[in-house]
XYZ file of C-alpha atoms in Angstrom:
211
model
C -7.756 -7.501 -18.124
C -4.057 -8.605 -17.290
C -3.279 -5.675 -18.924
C -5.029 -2.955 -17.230
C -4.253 -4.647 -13.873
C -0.355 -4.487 -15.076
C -1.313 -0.725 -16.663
C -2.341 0.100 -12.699
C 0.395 -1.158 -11.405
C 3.057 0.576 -13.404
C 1.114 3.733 -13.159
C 1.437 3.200 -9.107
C 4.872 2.439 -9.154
C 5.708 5.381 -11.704
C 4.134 7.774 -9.050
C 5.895 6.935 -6.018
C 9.380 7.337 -7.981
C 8.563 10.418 -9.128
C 7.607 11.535 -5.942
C 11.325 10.002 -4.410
C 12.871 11.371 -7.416
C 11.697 14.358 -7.559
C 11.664 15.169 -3.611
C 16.002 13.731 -3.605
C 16.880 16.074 -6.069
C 15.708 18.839 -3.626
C 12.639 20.234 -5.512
C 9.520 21.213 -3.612
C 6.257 19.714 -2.381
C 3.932 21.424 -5.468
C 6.659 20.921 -8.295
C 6.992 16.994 -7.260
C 3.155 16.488 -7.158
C 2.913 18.638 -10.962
C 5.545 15.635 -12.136
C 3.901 13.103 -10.878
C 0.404 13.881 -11.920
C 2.497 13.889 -15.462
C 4.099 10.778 -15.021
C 0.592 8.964 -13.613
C -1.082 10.324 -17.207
C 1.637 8.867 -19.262
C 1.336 5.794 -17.528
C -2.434 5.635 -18.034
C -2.082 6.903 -21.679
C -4.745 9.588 -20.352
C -5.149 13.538 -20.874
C -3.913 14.917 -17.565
C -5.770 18.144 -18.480
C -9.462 16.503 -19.995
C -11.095 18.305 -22.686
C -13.728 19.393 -19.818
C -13.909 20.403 -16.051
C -16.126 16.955 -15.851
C -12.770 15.201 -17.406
C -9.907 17.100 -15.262
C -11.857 15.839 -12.385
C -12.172 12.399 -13.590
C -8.330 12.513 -13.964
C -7.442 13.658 -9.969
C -9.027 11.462 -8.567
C -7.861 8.687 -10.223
C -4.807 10.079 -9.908
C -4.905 10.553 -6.160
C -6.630 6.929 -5.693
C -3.535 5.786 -7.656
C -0.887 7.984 -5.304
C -2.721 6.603 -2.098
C -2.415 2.959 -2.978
C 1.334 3.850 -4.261
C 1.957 5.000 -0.479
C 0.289 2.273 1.276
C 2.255 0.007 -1.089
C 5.448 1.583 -1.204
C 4.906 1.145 3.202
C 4.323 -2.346 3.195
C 7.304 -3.222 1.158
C 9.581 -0.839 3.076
C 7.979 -2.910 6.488
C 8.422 -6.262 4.978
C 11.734 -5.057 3.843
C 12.654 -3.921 7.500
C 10.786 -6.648 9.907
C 12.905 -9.528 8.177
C 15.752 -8.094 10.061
C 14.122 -6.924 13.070
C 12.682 -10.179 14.427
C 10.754 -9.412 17.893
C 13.574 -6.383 18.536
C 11.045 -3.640 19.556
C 13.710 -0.890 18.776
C 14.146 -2.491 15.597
C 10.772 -2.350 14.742
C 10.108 0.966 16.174
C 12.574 2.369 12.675
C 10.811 -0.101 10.661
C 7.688 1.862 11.498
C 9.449 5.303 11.051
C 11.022 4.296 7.649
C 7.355 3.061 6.349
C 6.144 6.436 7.248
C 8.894 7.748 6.324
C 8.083 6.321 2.572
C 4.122 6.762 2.483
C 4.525 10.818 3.331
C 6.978 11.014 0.628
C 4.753 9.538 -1.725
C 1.586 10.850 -0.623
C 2.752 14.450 0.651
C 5.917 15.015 -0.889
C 7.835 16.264 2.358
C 9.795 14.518 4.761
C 8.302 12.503 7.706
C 10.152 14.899 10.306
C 8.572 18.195 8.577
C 4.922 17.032 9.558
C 5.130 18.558 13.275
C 1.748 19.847 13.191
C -0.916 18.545 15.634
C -3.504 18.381 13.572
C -1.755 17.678 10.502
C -0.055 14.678 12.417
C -3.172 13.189 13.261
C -4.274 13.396 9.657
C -1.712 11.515 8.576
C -1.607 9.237 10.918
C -4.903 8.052 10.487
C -4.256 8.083 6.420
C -1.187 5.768 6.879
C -3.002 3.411 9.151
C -5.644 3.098 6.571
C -3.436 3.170 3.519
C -1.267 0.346 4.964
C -4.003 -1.886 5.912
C -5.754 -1.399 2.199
C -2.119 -2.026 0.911
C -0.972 -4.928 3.363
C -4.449 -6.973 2.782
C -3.782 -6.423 -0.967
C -0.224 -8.613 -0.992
C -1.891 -10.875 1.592
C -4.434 -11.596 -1.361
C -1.614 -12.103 -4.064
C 0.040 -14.266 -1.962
C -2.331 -16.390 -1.246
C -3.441 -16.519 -4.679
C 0.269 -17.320 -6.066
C 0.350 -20.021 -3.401
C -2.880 -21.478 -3.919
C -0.905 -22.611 -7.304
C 1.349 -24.890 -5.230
C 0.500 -28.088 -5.526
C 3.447 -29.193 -3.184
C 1.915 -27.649 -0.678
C -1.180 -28.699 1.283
C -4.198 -26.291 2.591
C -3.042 -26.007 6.057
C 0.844 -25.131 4.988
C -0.679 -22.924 2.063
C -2.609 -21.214 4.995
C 0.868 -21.453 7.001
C 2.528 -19.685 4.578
C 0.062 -16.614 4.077
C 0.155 -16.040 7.459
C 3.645 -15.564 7.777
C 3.749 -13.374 4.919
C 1.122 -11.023 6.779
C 2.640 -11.093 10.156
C 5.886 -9.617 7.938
C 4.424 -7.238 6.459
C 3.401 -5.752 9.914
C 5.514 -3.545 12.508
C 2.798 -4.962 14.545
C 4.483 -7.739 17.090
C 2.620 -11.025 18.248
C 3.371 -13.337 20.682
C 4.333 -16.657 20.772
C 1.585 -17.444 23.356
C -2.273 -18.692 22.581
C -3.239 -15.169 22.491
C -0.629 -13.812 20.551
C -1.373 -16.159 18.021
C -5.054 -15.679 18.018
C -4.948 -11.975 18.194
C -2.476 -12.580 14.634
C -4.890 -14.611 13.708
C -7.822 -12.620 13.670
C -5.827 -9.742 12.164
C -4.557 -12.001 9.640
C -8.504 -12.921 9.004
C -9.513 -9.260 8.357
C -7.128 -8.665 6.479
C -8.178 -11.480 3.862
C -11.339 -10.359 3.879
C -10.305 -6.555 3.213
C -8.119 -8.229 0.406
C -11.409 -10.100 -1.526
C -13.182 -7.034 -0.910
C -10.770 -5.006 -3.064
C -9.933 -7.947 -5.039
C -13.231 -7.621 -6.548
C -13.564 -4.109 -6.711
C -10.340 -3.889 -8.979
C -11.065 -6.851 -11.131
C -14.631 -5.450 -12.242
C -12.840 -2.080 -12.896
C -10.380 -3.737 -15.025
C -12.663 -5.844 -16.487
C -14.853 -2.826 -17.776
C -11.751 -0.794 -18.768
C -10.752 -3.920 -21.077
């Protein structure tokens, strides 16, 4: 099962740098999503083509679940990245939020942020990076929590400390210092856990039947 979560992982991680790869070295949109969908089946040790219309369909939407968590992921760790240096700087975190998107739309679209100038198209994305980075942000919440969880130094409340910290990182999201800053972070924090189980469970029985 360790396997197949590692497999995922690597098969993630293999898409978005293709996508960065292939979209620096000046090729376009269709020819970076053709590599990747090549680089996602050698990852998976899967036929990219299927030996039926029932099996090439199997194999895109895996592949696009797999791109869309490699954007939300690839996001997060471009936030967490940025926020560390941004503190409460709202300019700061204004380009942390830019270079996220920045990251997720060439992973998930293959273009450059500044290219989407369509309305509609905007919106789209928009709303797909808001989801994609909550999905992706409540997912490290979860492995952090379980890595701490391990730390026997630590007690509940500083375990609890810890994660929390971790989240508000991994958000271009600001919260006070006040009572309800902290208990609007809170609550977001809370969701987030929950979002993370949720998932958490989903992936583990995939896994778990793969194996």
């Amino acid at each position: 099962m360790d396997y197949e979560k590692a497999k995922r992982k690597g098969a993630q991680s293999g898409v978005a740098n293709t996508m960065k790869d292939c979209k620096t070295a000046g090729k376009s949109a269709a020819e970076c999503e053709a590599e990747a969908q090549a680089a996602f089946a050698d990852s998976m040790g899967i036929d990219q083509k299927g030996s039926s219309d029932a099996g090439f369909v199997d194999f895109m939407a895996k592949y696009e679940r797999s791109k869309k968590d490699a954007a939300g992921t690839a996001a997060v760790e471009a936030t967490s990245a940025c926020v560390e240096g941004a503190g409460t700087n709202s300019d700061k975190l204004a380009e942390c939020e830019n270079l996220a998107k920045q990251e997720a739309a060439v992973t998930l679209l293959g273009v450059d942020l500044a290219s989407i100038t369509d309305k509609t198209e905007k919106a789209k994305f928009e709303a797909k990076f808001k989801r994609l980075t909550e999905e992706a942000s409540a997912k490290k919440l979860t492995e952090a929590m379980r890595a701490n969880a391990k730390n026997t130094d630590l007690t509940k409340d500083e375990r609890e400390a810890a994660a929390l910290d971790i989240f508000k990182k991994s958000q271009t999201k600001t919260y006070t210092n006040d009572d309800a800053g902290q208990k609007t972070a809170k609550m977001d924090y809370e969701k987030a856990k929950r979002k993370g189980a949720q998932s958490g469970v989903a992936n583990t029985m995939k896994d778990c039947k793969t194996a």
